[in-house]
Short mmCIF file of N, CA and C and ligand atoms in Angstrom, two decimals:
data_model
loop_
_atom_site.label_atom_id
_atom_site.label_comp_id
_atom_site.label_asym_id
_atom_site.label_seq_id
_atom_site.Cartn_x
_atom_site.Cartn_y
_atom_site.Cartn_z
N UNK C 109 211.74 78.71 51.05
CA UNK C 109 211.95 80.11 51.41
C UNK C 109 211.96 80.27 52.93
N UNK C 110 210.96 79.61 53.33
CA UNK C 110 210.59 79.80 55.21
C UNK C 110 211.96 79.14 55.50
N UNK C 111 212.28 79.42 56.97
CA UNK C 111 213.69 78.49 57.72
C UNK C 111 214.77 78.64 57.13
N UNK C 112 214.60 79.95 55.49
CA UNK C 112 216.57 79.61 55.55
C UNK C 112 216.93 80.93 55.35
N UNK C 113 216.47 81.91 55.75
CA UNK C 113 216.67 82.84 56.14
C UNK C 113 216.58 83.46 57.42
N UNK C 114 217.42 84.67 57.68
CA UNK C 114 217.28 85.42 59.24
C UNK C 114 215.84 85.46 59.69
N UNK C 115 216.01 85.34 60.97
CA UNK C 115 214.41 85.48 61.82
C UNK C 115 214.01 86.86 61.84
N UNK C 116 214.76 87.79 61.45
CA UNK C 116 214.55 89.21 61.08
C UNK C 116 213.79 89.00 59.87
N UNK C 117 214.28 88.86 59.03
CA UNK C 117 213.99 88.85 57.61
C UNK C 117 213.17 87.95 57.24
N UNK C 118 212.65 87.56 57.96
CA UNK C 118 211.54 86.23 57.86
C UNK C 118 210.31 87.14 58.44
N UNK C 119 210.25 87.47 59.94
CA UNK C 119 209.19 88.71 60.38
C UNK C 119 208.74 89.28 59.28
N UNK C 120 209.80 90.16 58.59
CA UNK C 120 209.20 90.98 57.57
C UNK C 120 208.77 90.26 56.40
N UNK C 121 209.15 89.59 55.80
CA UNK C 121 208.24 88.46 55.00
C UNK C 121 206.74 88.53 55.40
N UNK C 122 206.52 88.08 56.79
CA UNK C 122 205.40 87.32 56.93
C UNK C 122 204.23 88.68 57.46
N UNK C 123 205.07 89.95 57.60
CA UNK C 123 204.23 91.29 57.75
C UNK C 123 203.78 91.73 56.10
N UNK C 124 204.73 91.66 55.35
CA UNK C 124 204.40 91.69 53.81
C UNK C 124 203.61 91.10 53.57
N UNK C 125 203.35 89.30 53.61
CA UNK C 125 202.51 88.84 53.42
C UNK C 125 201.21 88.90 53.88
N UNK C 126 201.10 89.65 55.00
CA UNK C 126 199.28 89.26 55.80
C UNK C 126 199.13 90.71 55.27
N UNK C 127 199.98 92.24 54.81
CA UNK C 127 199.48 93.28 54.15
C UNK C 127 198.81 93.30 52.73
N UNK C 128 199.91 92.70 52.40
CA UNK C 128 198.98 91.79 50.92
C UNK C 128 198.10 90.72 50.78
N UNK C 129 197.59 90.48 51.86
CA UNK C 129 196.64 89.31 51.62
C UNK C 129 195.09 90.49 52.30
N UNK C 130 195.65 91.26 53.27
CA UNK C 130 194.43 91.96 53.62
C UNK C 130 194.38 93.23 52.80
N UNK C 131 194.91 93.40 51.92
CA UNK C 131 194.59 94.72 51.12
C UNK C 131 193.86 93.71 49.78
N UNK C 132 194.30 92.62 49.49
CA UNK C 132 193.80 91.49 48.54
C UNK C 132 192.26 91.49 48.90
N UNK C 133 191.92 91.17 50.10
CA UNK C 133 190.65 90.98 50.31
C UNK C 133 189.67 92.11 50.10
N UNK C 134 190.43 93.19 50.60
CA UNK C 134 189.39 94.86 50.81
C UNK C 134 189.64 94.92 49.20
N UNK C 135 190.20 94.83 48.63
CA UNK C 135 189.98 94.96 47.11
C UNK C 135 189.06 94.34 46.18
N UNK C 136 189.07 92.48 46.90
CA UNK C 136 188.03 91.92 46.42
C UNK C 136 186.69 92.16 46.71
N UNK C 137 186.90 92.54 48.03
CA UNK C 137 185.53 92.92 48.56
C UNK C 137 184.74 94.34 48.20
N UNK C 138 185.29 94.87 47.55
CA UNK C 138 185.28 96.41 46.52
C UNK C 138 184.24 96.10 45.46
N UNK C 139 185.50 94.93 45.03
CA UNK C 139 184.64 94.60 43.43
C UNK C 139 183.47 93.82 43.36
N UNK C 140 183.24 93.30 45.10
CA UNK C 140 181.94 92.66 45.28
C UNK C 140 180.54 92.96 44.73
N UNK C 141 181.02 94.44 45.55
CA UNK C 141 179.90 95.60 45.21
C UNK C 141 179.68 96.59 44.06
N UNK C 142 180.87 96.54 43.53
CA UNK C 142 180.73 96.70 41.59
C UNK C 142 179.77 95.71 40.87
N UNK C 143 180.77 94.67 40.66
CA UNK C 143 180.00 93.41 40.26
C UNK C 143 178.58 93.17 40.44
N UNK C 144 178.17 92.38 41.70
CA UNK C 144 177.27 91.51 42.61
C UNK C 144 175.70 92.80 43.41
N UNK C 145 176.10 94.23 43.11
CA UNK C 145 175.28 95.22 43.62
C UNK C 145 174.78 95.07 44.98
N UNK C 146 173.44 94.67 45.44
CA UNK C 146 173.27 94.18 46.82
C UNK C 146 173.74 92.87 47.39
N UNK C 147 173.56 92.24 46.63
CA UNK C 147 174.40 90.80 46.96
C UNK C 147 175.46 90.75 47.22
N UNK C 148 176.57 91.57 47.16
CA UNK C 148 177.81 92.06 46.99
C UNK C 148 178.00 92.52 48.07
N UNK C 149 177.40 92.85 48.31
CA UNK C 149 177.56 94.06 50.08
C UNK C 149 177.87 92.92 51.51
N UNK C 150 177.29 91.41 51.04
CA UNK C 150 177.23 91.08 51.96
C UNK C 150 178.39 90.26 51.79
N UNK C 151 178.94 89.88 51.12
CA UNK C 151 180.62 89.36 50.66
C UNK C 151 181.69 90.51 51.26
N UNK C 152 181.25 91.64 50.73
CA UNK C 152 182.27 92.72 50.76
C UNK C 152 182.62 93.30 52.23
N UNK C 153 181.06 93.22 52.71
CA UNK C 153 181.14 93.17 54.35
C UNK C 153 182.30 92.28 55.12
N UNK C 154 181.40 91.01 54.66
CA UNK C 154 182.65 90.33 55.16
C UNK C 154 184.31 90.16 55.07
N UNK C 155 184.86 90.31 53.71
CA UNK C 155 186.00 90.36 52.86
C UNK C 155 186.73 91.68 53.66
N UNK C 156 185.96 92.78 54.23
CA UNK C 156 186.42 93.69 54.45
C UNK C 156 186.99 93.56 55.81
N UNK C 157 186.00 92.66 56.55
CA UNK C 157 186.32 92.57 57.81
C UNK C 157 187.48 91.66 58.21
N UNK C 158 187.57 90.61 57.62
CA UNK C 158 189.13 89.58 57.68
C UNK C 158 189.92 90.25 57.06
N UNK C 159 190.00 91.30 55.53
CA UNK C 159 190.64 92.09 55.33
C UNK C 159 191.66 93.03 56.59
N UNK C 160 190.56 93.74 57.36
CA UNK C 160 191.29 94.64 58.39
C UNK C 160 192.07 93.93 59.29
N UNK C 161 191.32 92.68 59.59
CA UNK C 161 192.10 91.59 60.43
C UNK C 161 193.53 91.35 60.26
N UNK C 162 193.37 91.08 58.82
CA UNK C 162 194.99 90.87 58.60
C UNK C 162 196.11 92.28 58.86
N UNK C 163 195.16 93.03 58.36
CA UNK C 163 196.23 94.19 58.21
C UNK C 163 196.26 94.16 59.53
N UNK C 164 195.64 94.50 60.35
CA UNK C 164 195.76 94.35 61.99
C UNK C 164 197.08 93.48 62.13
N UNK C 165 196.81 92.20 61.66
CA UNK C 165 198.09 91.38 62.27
C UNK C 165 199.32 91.57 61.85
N UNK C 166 199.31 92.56 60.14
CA UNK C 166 200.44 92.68 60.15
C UNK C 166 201.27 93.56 60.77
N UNK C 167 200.64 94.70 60.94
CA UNK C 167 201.35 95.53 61.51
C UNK C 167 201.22 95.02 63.33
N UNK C 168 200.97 93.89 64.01
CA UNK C 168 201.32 93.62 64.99
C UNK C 168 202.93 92.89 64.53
N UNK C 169 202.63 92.06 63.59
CA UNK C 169 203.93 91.52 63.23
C UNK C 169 204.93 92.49 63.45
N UNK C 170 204.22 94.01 62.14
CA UNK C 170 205.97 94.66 62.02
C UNK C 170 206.12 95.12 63.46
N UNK C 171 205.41 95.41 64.20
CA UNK C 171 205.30 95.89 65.75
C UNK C 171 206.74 94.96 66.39
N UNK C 172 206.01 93.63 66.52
CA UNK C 172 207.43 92.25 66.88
C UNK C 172 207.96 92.38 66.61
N UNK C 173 208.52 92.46 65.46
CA UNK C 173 209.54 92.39 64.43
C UNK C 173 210.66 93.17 65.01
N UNK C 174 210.23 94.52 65.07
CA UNK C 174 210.77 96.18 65.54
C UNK C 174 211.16 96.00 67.32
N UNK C 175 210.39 95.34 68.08
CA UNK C 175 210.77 94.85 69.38
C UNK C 175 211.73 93.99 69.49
N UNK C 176 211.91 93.03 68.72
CA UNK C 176 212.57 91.60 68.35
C UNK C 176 214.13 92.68 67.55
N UNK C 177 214.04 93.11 67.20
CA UNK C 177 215.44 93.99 66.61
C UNK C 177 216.17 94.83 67.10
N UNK C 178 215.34 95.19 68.40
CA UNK C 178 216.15 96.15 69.45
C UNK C 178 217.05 95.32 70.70
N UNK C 179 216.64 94.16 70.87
CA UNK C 179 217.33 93.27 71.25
C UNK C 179 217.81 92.58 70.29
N UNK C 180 218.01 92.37 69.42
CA UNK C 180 218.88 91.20 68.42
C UNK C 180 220.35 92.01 68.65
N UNK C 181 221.38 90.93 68.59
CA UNK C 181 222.81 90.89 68.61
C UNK C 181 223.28 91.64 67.45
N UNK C 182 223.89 92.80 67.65
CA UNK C 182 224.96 93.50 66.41
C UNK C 182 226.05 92.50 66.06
N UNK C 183 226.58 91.89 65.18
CA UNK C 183 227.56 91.19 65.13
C UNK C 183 228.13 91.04 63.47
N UNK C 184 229.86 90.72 63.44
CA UNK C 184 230.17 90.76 62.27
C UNK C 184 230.56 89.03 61.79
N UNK C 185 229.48 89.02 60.47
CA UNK C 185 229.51 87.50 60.06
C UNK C 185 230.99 87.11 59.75
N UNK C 186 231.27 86.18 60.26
CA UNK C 186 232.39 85.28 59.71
C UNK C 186 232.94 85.17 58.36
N UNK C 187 231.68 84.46 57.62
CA UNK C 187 231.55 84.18 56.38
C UNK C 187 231.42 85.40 55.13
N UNK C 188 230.83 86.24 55.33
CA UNK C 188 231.50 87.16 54.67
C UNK C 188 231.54 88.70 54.91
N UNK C 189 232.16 88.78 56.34
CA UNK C 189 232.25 89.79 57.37
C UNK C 189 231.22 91.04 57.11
N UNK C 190 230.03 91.07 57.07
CA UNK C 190 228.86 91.76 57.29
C UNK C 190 228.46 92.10 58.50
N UNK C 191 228.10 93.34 58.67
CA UNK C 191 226.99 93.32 59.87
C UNK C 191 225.92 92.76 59.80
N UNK C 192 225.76 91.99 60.98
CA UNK C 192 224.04 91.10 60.72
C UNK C 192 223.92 91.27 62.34
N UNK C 193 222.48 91.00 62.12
CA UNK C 193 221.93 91.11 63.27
C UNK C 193 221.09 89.66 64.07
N UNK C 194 221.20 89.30 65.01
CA UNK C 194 221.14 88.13 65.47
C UNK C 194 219.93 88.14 66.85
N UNK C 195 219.08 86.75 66.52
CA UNK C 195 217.39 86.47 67.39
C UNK C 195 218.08 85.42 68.31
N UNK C 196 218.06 85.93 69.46
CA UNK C 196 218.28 84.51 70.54
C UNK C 196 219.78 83.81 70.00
N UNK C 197 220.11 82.40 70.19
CA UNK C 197 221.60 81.85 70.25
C UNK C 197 221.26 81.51 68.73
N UNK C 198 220.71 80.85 67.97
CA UNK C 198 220.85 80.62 66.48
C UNK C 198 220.45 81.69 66.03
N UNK C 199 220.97 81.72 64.70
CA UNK C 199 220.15 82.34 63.97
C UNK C 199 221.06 82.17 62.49
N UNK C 200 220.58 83.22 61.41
CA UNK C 200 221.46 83.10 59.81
C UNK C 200 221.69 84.26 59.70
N UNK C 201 222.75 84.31 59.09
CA UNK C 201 222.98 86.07 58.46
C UNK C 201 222.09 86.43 57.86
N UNK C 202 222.03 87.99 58.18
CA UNK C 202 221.00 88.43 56.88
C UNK C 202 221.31 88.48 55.29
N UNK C 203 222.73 87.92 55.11
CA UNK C 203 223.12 88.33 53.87
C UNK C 203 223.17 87.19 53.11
N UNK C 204 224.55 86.36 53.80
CA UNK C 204 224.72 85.71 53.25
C UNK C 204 224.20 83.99 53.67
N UNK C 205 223.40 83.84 54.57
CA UNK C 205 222.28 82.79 55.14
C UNK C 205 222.76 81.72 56.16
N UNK C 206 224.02 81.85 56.15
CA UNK C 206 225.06 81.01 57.16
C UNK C 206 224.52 81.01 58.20
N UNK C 207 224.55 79.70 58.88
CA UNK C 207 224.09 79.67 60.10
C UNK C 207 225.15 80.21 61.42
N UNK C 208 224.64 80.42 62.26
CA UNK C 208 225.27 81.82 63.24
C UNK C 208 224.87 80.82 64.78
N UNK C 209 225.53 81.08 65.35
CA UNK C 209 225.34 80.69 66.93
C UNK C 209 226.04 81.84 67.80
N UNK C 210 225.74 81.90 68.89
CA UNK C 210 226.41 82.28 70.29
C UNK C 210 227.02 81.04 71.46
N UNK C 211 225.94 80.05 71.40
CA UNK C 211 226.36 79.05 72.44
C UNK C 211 227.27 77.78 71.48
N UNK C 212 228.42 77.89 72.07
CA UNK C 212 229.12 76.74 71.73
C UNK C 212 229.23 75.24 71.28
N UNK C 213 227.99 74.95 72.80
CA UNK C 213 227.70 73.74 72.32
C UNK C 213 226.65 73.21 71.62
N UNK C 214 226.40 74.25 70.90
CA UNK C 214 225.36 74.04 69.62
C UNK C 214 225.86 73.90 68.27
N UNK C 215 227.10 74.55 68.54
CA UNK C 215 227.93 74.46 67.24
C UNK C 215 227.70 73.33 66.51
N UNK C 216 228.17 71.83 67.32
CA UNK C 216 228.58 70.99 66.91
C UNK C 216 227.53 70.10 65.95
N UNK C 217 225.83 70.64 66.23
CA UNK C 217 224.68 70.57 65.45
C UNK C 217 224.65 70.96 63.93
N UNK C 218 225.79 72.15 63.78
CA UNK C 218 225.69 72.95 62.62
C UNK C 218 226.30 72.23 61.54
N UNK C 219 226.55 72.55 60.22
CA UNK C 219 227.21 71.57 59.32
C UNK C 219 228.34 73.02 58.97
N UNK C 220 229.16 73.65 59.51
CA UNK C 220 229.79 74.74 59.29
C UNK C 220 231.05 74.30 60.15
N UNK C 221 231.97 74.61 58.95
CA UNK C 221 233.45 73.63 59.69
C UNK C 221 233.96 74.96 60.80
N UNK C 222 233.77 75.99 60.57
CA UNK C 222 234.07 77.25 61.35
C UNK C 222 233.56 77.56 62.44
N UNK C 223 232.48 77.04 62.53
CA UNK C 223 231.68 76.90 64.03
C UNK C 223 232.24 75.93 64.90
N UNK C 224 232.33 75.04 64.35
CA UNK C 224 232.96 73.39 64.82
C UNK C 224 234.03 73.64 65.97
N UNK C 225 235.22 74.30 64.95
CA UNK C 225 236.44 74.87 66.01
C UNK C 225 236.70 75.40 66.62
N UNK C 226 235.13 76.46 66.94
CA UNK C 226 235.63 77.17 68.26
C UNK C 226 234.81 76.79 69.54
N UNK C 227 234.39 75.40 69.21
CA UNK C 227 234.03 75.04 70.83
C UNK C 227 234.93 74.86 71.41
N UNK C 228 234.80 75.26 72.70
CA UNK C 228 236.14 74.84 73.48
C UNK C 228 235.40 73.91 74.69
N UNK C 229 236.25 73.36 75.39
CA UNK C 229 235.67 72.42 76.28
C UNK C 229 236.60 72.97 77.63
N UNK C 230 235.63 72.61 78.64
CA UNK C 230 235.41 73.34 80.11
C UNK C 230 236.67 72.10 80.85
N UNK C 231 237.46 72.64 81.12
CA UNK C 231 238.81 71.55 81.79
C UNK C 231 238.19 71.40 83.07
N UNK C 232 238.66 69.97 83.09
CA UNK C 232 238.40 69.09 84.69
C UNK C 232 238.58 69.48 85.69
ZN1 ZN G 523 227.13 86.50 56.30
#
């Protein structure tokens, strides 16, 4: 799943994931204190506190993410002429996962016969 999708769409993945892992915890740490009564408090304490942590990080993520997208490249994919939006010189469509460049001579790294042909080379 990681690396073969857009670096957009990967951000948000990984903001999804640390929201659900810190709402996971404040939940477990809930039922600490159902369950476990005083004993519980001191799990739940804790659970609560890496809980907020995460949520903290995720929404620093979606924060990046949202910074990282105001600079990404508007551009229409090749492969199956979409708007996608583009992180630095690589990147993949958001749609259809094709790998994407700006710099030329990176192309020739890619396994995409369409990239290939439009390097051009700098005359003598
Ligand atoms: Zn595409």
């Amino acid at each position: 799943m990681f690396g073969k999708s857009s670096k957009i769409n990967e951000f948000r993945l990984w903001g999804l994931l640390f929201t659900l892992f810190g709402m996971g915890l404040m939940i477990l740490g809930t039922a600490g204190i159902v369950f476990w009564g005083q004993a519980g408090k001191v799990f739940a304490g804790i659970f609560m506190v890496i809980g907020m942590i995460a949520m903290l990080a995720s929404v620093g993520v979606y924060f990046w993410a949202g910074m990282l997208s105001t600079s990404a490249v508007i551009l229409v994919c090749p492969e199956c002429g979409r708007h996608t939006k583009m992180l630095g010189k690589t990147d993949r469509c958001m749609y259809c996962k094709t790998k994407l460049t700006l710099d030329p001579s990176q192309a020739t790294d890619l396994d995409d016969t369409e990239e290939k042909e439009e390097i051009t080379q700098p005359q003598a």
